[in-house]
XYZ file of C-alpha atoms in Angstrom:
597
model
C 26.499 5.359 14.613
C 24.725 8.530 13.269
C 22.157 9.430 15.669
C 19.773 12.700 14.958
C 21.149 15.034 18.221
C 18.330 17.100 20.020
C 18.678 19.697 22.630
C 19.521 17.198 25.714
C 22.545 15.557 23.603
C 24.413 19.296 22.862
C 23.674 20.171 26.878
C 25.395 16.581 28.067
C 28.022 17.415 25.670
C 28.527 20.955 27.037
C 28.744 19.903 30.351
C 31.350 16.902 29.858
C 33.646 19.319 27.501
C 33.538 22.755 30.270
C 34.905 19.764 32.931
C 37.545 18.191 31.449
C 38.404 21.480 29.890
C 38.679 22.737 33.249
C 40.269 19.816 34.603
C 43.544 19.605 32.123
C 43.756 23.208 33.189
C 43.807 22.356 36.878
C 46.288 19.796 35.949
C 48.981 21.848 34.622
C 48.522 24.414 37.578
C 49.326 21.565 40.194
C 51.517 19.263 37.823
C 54.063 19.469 40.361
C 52.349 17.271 42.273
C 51.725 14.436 39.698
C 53.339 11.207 39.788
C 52.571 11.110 36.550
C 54.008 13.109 33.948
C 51.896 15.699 32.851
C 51.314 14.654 29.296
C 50.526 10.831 30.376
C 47.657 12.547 32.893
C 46.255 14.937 30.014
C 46.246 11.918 28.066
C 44.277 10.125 30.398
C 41.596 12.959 30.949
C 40.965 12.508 27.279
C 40.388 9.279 27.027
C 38.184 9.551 29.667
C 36.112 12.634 28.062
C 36.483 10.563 24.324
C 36.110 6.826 25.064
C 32.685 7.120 27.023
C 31.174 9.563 24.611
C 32.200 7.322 21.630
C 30.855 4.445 23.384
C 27.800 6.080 24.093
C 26.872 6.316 20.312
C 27.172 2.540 20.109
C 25.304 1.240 23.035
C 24.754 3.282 26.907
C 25.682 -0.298 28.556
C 28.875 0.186 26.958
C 29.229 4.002 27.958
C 28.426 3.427 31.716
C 30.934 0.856 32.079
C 33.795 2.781 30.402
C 32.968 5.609 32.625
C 33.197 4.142 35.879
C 36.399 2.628 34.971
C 38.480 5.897 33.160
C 36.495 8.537 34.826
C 36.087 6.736 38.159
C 39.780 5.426 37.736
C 40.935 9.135 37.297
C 39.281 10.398 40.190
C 40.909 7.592 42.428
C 44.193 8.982 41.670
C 43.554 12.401 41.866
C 41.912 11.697 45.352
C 45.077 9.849 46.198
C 47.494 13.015 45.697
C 44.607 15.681 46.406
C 41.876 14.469 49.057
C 39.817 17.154 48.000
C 40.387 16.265 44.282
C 36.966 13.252 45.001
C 34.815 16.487 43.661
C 35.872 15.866 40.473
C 33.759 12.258 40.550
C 30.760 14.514 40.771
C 30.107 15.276 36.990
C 30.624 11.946 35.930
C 27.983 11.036 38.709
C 25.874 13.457 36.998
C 26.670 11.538 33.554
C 25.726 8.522 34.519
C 22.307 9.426 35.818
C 21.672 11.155 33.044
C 22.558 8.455 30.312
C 21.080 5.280 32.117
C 18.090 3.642 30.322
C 15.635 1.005 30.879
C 16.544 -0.920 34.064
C 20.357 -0.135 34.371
C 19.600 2.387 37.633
C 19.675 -0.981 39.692
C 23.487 -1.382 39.643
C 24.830 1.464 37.797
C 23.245 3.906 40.919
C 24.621 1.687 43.594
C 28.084 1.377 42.025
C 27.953 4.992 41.471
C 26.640 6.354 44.726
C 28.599 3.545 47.282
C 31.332 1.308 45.886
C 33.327 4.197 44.006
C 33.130 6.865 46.462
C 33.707 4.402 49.180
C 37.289 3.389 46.928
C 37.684 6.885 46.818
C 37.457 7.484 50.648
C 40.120 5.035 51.875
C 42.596 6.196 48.645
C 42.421 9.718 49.812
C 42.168 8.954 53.729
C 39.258 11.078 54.648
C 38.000 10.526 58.122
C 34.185 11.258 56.735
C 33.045 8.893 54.412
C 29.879 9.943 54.342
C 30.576 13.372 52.792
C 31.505 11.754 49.755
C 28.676 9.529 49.347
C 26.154 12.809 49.944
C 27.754 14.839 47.321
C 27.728 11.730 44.905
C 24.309 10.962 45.671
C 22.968 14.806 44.978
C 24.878 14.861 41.921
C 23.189 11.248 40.870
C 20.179 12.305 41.836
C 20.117 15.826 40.065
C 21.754 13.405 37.332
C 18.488 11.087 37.084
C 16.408 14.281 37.230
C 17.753 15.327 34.237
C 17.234 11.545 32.871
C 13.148 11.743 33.537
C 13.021 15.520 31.829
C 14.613 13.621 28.665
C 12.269 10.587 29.007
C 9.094 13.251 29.544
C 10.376 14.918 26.524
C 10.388 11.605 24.057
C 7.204 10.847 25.122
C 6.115 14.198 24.801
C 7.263 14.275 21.076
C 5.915 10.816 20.354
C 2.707 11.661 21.250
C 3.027 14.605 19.123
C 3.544 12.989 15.888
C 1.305 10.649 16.675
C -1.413 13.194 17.362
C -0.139 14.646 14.030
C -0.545 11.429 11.818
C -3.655 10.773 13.441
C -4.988 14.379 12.169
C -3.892 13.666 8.953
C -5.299 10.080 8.889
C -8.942 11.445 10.274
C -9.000 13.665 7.339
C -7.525 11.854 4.659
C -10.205 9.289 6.000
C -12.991 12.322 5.178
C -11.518 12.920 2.287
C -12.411 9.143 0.965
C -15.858 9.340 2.191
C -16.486 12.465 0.428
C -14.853 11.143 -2.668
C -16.803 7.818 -2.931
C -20.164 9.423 -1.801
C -19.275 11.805 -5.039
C -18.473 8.935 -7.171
C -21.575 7.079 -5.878
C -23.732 10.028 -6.972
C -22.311 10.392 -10.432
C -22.830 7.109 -10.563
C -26.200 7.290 -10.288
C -26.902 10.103 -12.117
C -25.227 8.580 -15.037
C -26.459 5.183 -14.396
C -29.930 6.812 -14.104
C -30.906 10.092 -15.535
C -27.848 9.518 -18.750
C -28.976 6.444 -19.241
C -32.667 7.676 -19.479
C -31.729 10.535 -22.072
C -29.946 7.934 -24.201
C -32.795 5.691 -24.645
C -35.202 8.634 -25.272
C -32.813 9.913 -27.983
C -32.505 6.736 -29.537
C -36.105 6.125 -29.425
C -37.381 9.134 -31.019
C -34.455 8.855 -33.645
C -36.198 5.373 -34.998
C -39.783 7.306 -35.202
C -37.875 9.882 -37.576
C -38.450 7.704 -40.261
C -42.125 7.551 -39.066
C -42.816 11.038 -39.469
C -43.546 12.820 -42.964
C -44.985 16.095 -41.861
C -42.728 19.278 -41.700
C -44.234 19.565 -38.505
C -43.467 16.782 -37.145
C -39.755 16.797 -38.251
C -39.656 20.351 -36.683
C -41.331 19.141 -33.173
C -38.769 15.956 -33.258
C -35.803 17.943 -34.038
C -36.638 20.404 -31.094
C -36.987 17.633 -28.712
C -33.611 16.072 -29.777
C -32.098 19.148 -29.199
C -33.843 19.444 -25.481
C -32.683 15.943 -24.719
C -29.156 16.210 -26.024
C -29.051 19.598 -24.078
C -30.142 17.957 -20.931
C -27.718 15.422 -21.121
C -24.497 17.290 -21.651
C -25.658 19.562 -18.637
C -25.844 15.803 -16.471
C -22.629 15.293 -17.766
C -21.686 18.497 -17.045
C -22.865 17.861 -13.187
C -21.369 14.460 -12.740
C -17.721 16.071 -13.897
C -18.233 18.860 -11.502
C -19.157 16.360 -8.905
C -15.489 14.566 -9.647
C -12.832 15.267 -7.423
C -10.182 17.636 -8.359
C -7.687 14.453 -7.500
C -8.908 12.690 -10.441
C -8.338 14.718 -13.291
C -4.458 14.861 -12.198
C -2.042 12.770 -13.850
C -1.324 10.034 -11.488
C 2.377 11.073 -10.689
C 1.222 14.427 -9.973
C -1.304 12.756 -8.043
C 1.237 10.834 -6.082
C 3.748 13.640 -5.662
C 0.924 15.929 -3.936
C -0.300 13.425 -1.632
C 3.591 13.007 -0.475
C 3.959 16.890 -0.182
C 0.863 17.064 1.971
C 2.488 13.859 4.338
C 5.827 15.506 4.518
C 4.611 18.488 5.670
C 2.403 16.929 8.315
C 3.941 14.087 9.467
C 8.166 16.075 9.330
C 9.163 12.668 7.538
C 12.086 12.742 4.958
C 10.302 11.076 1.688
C 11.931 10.742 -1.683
C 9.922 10.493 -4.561
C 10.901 8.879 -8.376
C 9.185 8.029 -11.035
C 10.866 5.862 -14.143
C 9.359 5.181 -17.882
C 6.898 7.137 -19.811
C 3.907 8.081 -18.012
C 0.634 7.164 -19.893
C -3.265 7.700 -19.291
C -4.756 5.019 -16.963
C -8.082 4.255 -16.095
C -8.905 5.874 -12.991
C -10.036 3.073 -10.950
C -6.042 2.062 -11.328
C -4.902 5.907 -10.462
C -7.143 5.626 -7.106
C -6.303 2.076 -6.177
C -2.486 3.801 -6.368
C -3.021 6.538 -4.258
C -4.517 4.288 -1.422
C -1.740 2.114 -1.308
C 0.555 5.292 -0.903
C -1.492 6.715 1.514
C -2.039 3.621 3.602
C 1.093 2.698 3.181
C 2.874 6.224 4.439
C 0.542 6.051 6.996
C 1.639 2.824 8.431
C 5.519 3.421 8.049
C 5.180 6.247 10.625
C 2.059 5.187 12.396
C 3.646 1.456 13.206
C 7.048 1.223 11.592
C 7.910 4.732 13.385
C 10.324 5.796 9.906
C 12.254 8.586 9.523
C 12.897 8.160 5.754
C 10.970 6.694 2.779
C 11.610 6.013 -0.415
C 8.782 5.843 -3.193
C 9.066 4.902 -6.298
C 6.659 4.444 -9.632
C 7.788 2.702 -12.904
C 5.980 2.742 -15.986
C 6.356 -0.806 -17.194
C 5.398 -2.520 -20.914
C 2.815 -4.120 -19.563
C 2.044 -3.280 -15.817
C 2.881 -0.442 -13.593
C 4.298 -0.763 -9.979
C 4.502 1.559 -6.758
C 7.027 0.488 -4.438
C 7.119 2.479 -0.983
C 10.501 1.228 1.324
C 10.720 2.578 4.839
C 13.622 2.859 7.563
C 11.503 1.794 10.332
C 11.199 -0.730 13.081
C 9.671 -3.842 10.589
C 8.150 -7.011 12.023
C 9.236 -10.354 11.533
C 5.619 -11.685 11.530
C 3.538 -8.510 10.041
C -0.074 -8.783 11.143
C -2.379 -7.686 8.213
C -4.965 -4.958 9.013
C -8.156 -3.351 7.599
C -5.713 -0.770 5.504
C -3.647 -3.747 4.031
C -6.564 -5.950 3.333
C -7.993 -3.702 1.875
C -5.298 -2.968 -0.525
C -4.997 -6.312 -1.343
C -8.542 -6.483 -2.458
C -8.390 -3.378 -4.547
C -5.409 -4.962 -6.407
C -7.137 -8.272 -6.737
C -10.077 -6.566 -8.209
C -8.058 -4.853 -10.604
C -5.833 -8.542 -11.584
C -2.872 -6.857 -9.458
C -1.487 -7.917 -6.503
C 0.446 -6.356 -3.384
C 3.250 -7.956 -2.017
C 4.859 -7.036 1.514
C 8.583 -7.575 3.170
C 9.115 -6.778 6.000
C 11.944 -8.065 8.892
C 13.148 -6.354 12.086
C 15.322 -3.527 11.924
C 15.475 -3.513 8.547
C 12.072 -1.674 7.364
C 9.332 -2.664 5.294
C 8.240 -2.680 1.773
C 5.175 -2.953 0.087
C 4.638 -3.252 -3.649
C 2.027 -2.815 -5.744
C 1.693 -4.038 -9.133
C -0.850 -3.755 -11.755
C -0.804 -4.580 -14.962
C -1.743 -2.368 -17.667
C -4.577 -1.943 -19.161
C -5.063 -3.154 -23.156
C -3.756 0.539 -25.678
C -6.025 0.899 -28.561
C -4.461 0.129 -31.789
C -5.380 -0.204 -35.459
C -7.421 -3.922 -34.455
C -10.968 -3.513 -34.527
C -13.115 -5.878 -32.407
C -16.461 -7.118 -33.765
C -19.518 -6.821 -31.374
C -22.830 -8.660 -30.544
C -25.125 -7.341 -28.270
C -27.777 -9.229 -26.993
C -30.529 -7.654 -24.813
C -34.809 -8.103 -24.589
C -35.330 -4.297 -24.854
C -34.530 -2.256 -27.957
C -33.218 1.224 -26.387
C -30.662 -0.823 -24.243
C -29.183 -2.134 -27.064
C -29.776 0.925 -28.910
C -27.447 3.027 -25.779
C -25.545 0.317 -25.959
C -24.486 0.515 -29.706
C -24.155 4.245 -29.252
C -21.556 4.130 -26.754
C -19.341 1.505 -28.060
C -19.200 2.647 -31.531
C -18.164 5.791 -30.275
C -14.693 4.072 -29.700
C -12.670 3.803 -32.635
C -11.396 -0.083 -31.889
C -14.933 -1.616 -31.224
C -17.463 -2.173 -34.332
C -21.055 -3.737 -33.679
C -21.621 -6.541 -36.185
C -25.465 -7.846 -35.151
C -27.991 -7.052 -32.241
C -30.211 -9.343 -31.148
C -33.259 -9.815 -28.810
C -32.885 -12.975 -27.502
C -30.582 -16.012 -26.883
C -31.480 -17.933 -30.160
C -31.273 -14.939 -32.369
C -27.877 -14.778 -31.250
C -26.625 -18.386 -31.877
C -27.849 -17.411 -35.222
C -26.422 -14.816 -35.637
C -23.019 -15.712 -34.409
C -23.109 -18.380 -37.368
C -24.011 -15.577 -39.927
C -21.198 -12.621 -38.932
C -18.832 -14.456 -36.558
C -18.441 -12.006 -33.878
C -15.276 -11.659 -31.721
C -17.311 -10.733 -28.465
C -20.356 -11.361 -27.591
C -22.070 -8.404 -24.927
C -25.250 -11.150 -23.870
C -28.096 -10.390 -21.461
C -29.420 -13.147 -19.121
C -33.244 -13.011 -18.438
C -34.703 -13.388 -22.049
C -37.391 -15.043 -23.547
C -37.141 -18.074 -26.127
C -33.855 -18.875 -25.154
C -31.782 -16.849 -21.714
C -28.636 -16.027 -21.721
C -26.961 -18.809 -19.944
C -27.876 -21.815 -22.208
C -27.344 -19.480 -25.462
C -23.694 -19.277 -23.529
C -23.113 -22.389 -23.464
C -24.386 -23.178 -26.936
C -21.872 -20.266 -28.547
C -19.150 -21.834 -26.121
C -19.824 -25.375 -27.361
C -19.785 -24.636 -31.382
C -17.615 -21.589 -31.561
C -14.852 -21.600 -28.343
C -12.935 -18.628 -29.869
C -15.575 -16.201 -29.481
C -15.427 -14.582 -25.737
C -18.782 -13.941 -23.772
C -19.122 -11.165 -21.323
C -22.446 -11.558 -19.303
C -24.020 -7.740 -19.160
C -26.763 -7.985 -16.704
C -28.192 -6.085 -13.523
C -28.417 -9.473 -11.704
C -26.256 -9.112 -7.983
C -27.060 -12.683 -6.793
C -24.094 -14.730 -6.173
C -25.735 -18.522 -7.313
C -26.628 -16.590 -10.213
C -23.378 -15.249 -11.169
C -21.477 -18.846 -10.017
C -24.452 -20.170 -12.718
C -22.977 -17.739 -15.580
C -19.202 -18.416 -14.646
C -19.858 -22.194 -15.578
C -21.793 -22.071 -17.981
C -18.193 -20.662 -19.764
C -18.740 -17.061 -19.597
C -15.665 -15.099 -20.141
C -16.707 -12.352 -17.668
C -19.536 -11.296 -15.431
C -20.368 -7.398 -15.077
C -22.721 -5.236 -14.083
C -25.411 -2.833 -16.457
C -24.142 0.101 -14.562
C -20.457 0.373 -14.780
C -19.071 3.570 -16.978
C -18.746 3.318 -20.825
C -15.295 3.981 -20.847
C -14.706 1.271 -17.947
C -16.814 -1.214 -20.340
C -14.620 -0.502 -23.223
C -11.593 -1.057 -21.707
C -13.461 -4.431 -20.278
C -14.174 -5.725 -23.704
C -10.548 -5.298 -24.704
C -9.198 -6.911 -21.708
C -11.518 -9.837 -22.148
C -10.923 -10.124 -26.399
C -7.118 -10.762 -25.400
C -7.489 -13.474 -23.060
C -8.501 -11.792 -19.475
C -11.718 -12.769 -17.392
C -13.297 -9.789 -15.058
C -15.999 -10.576 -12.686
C -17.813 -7.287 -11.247
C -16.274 -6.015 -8.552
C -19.205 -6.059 -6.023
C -19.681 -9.551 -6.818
C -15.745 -10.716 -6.023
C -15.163 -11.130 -3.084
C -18.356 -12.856 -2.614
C -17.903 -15.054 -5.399
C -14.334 -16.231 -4.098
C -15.534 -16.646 -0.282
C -18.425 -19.163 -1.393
C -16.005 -20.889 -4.401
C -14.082 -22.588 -1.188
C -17.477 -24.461 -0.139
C -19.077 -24.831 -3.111
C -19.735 -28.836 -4.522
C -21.399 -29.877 -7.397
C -23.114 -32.773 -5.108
C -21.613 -36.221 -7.188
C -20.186 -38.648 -5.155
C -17.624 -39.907 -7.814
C -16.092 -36.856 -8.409
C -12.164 -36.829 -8.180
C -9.816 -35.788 -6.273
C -8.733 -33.526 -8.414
C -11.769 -31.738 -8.802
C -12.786 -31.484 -4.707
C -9.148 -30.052 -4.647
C -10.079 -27.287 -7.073
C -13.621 -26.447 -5.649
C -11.734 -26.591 -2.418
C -9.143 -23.962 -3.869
C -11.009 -22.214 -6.125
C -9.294 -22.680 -8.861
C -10.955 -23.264 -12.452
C -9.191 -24.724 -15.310
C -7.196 -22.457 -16.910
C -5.535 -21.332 -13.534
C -4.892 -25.094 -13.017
C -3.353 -25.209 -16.750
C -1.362 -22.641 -16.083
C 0.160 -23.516 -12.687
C 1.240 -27.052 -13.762
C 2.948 -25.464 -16.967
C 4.414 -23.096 -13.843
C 5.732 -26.379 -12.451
C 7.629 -27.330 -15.433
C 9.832 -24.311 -15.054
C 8.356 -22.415 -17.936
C 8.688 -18.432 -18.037
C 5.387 -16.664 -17.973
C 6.121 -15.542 -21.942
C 6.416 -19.179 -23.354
C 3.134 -20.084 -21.294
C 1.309 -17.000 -22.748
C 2.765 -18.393 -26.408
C 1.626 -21.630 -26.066
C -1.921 -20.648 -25.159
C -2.026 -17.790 -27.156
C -2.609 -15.301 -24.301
C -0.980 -12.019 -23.368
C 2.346 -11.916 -20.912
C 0.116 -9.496 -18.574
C -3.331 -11.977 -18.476
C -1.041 -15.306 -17.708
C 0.619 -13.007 -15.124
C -2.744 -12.053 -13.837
C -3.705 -15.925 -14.056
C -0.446 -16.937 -11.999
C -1.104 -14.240 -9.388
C -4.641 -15.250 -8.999
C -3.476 -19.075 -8.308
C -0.993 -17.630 -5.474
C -3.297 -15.775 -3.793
C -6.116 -18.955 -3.719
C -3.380 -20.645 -2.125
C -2.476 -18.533 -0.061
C 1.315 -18.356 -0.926
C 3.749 -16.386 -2.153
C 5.752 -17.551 -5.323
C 6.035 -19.647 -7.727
C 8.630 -22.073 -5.932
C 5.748 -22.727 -2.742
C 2.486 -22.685 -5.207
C 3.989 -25.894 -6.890
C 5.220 -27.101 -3.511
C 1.816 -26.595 -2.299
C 0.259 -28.357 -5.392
C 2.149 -31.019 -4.679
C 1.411 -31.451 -1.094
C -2.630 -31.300 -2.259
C -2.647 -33.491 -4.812
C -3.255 -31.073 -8.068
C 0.240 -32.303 -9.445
């Protein structure tokens, strides 16, 4: 019943409060020639001034019918003591007008202009009909001119804010392709000219050992120091190159995008944040502040909101933006470009987004991801395997710079490394595909087949899609790419020695759009199995939704298969999303109907 009042609203309400002000008072000047008494007729004005307006705030079909009948009805009897009291019809004729919407000029105008002042006419015995009908008509139509200046306004002001979140949506939209043509470059200047510098350092540290002369230690030193200079000044370039948004925390983050909106867009948003705030990778932090910004976007753009609630919480093991808006909602919300992709940001990072929306009750949009795996006192035992030397040389350089990750063996091809995964027993093994002697997929599958404990991530700078499907069977644990960030590689192997599988993100969504027709060509294979390559599904997904099915919680699945609450989580939300459904309750119903349970 709260409405937010503009200009219009206190000028209606001016005009309706100076007339039956004026009224009452004309009232008690001729109450001597009431039939009424003069309190009953003052009561009658008010109810006339109050009902309508009160009725108004609820619905204007309500308000036009209550003011015909009080104000109209008040007018009859005036005109039947006072024929020159039907002037007093004339600002309610106004009133009407002016508070008609949509369609309701068809009878509300006729009723107004002809049936009422015609009443009024034979009450108060005038001999000229018509004069009342003219001065209700003017005072309609000067009424319904005031109606279309209101309308003109709205529309005016719509287009506004429109015009306003469209500014802000153009440049937030420059701001992303500024930002990823950034990160693209430091990409490549790290992927290239860093990556060059490490191998040269490495390199000329093994011919230390080569060189006896003072000379020659002197001229090797010097060019150490050159090459270690020239790559702190690249890494000096590439964190210039960064945006300013990244090095904020992400709440700050967060609360400085929603200044910026508020200030744009004149939309109410609140703002909390709950649990201790911790460093996160910043491929999480941005995948964050697109879902806020698409999702603010949208709530005025499509939901047209006035107010919106955000809110972050700082989970154990995941962390989850929820943005709630007061506007218009959809009972059957049609997914965009913005909201898919969200979804695949989220996907890529094991997360998910959910949405809920219904009409005239809003929308909301979560996102959840879960957290990434804290360094603690464990230490996780490395193999890398890789054909050239200074690979695995940057390679060793840049792990063992992290305090949890210890490199047990190197090796130079795919039988050195079954070997030497029976002499030290490694925890992950960091294996390169195209190798000689033995590649990287059979030495997989060998390490898989004799030792299934010990978790393979596939390190190569292959993109094709057959071969990474190849790799994923042969019972890889993950498939990435040579040119993804140290610190994103560390946090990788830790994900993937507790239990999680990554596949690269560039190679995702292509993976998952060819796992649907993908067959392995044998005519006796089950029904089971042309269910899953149908689905998508591999193993453990399908272990874990029929343990799903028997009502187990998502902590006594993780204990039975010795996995972490956040990975079976990830695991479960993977399985929904393949099937395209929702919870838990219509992924077994699902199942069931296909034939997996």
């Amino acid at each position: 019943m709260v409405k937010q009042w503009f200009w219009y609203d206190w000028i209606l309400l001016l005009f309706r409060l100076i007339f039956s002000v004026s009224l009452i008072l004309t009232m008690v000047e001729f109450q001597g020639g009431l039939t009424l008494p003069l309190w009953g007729a003052i009561s009658w004005e008010i109810i006339a001034f109050s009902v309508p307006w009160f009725c108004l705030l609820l619905n204007y079909k309500y308000y036009l019918v209550t003011e015909m009948i009080l104000s109209g009805g008040i007018s009859l009897y005036l005109s039947f003591l006072f024929p020159e009291a039907y002037l007093t019809f004339l600002m309610p004729a106004f009133m009407i007008a002016a508070n008609s919407a949509k369609k309701s000029h068809r009878w509300s105008g006729p009723i107004t202009i002809l049936v009422i002042p015609i009443l009024i006419s034979m009450v108060s015995r005038q001999s000229t009909p018509w004069l009342v009908i003219v001065h209700t008509g003017l005072a309609y139509a000067l009424g319904f001119a005031f109606h279309l200046l209101v309308v003109n306004h709205r529309q005016n002001e719509i287009i506004r804010d429109q015009n306003t979140v469209l500014e802000q949506y153009v440049s937030q939209i420059e701001r992303v392709t500024i930002l990823e043509e950034r990160t693209r470059l430091s990409k490549d200047l790290h992927d290239t000219i860093g990556h060059s510098y490490t191998s040269i350092i490495m390199g000329m540290e093994t011919l230390r050992l080569e060189l006896v002369t003072d000379v020659g230690q002197d001229k090797l030193d010097s060019l150490l120091h050159l090459a270690r200079k020239s790559i702190d000044e690249v890494r000096g370039y590439v964190h210039q190159m960064e945006s300013p948004q990244d090095r904020l925390p992400l709440v700050e983050s967060l609360q400085q995008l929603i200044n910026e909106f508020q200030a744009n867009s004149n939309v109410n948003v609140r703002f909390r944040s709950f649990g201790e705030e911790s460093a996160i990778p910043r491929q999480v932090q941005m995948t964050f502040y697109r879902c806020l910004q698409e999702s603010l976007t949208n709530a005025v753009r499509h939901g047209q909101a006035t107010e919106i609630g955000v809110s972050l919480q700082f989970e154990q093991r995941q962390t989850r933006l929820e943005v709630q808006d007061n506007g218009l909602g959809a009972e059957h919300l049609q997914e965009g470009f913005g909201l898919r992709a969200m979804k695949e940001r989220a996907f890529n990072l094991q997360g998910q987004i959910s949405v809920y929306s219904e009409v005239g009750e809003g929308t909301v949009i979560t996102c959840t991801l879960p957290r990434q795996v804290e360094l603690s006192d464990e230490v996780i035992r490395l193999l890398l395997v890789d054909d050239q030397p200074f690979i695995r040389e940057s390679l060793r350089t840049l792990l063992e710079g992290q305090g949890d990750l210890k490199v047990v063996g190197m090796a130079e091809d795919g039988q050195q490394a079954v070997d030497i995964c029976e002499q030290v027993q490694p925890q992950v093994v960091l294996m390169d595909l195209d190798m000689p002697n033995r590649d990287g997929i059979s030495a997989t599958q060998l390490i898989k087949q004799q030792w299934p404990d010990i978790r393979v991530l596939i390190l190569t700078t292959f993109q094709e899609k057959e071969k990474a499907i190849e790799v994923l069977r042969s019972g890889a644990d993950g498939y990435l790419l040579k040119s993804m960030e140290p610190r994103e590689l560390a946090e990788t192997i830790r994900l993937v020695h507790h239990g999680g599988t990554i596949i690269a993100q560039d190679m995702s969504t292509k993976l998952f759009e060819d796992l649907e027709t993908s067959q392995n060509g044998s005519e006796a294979q089950s029904v089971e199995s042309k269910t899953l390559d149908a689905y998508g599904l591999t193993s453990r997904e399908l272990e874990i939704l029929k343990m799903v099915a028997q009502g187990l919680r998502y902590k006594t699945i993780a204990s039975k298969l010795y996995l972490s609450d956040g990975t079976v989580r990830n695991y479960a939300s993977s399985v929904y999303l393949k099937l395209e459904v929702r919870n838990r309750e219509e992924a077994v119903q699902k199942a069931m109907e296909i034939g997996l349970l």
